[in-house]
């Protein structure tokens, strides 16, 4: 490669590397942690939904789960709406 080509393509390559290390890679790690958290949910775990509802898992399905949010009140939510596993956070 000639120095002129390096001068033209160099900044573009540097920008791609910056985007990879500052944006893409951390986001991919976060997605993997979230997927692992959703895959490891089990009956009896206390969770928080994206909407801010605290509940205890009483039944798990492939795409949904049932949460007990109060005595005699059980709701069904999509599995991906779980934001955090409180039981897992307390144990850590």
Short mmCIF file of C-alpha atoms in Angstrom, two decimals, residues 50-89:
data_model
loop_
_atom_site.label_atom_id
_atom_site.label_comp_id
_atom_site.label_asym_id
_atom_site.label_seq_id
_atom_site.Cartn_x
_atom_site.Cartn_y
_atom_site.Cartn_z
CA UNK A 50 -39.35 -3.97 32.77
CA UNK A 51 -42.54 -2.25 33.94
CA UNK A 52 -41.29 -2.29 37.56
CA UNK A 53 -43.50 -5.10 38.88
CA UNK A 54 -41.93 -7.28 41.58
CA UNK A 55 -43.04 -10.89 41.59
CA UNK A 56 -42.15 -14.49 42.34
CA UNK A 57 -42.06 -17.02 39.51
CA UNK A 58 -44.68 -19.73 39.99
CA UNK A 59 -44.61 -21.28 36.51
CA UNK A 60 -42.18 -21.17 33.60
CA UNK A 61 -42.90 -21.65 29.91
CA UNK A 62 -40.75 -21.38 26.81
CA UNK A 63 -41.83 -17.83 25.97
CA UNK A 64 -43.79 -16.74 29.05
CA UNK A 65 -43.89 -17.10 32.79
CA UNK A 66 -46.41 -16.60 35.57
CA UNK A 67 -45.63 -14.26 38.43
CA UNK A 68 -47.27 -14.12 41.83
CA UNK A 69 -47.40 -10.42 42.65
CA UNK A 70 -49.74 -10.59 45.65
CA UNK A 71 -51.78 -13.18 47.54
CA UNK A 72 -54.12 -14.72 44.99
CA UNK A 73 -52.86 -12.51 42.15
CA UNK A 74 -50.91 -14.27 39.39
CA UNK A 75 -50.08 -12.57 36.10
CA UNK A 76 -48.59 -13.98 32.93
CA UNK A 77 -45.80 -12.02 31.26
CA UNK A 78 -43.49 -12.57 28.33
CA UNK A 79 -40.19 -14.04 29.47
CA UNK A 80 -38.21 -11.22 27.81
CA UNK A 81 -40.02 -8.63 29.97
CA UNK A 82 -38.01 -9.72 33.02
CA UNK A 83 -35.50 -6.98 33.75
CA UNK A 84 -33.61 -8.44 36.73
CA UNK A 85 -33.47 -11.52 38.91
CA UNK A 86 -33.56 -10.15 42.48
CA UNK A 87 -32.81 -13.57 43.99
CA UNK A 88 -29.61 -13.82 41.94
CA UNK A 89 -28.53 -10.29 42.86
#
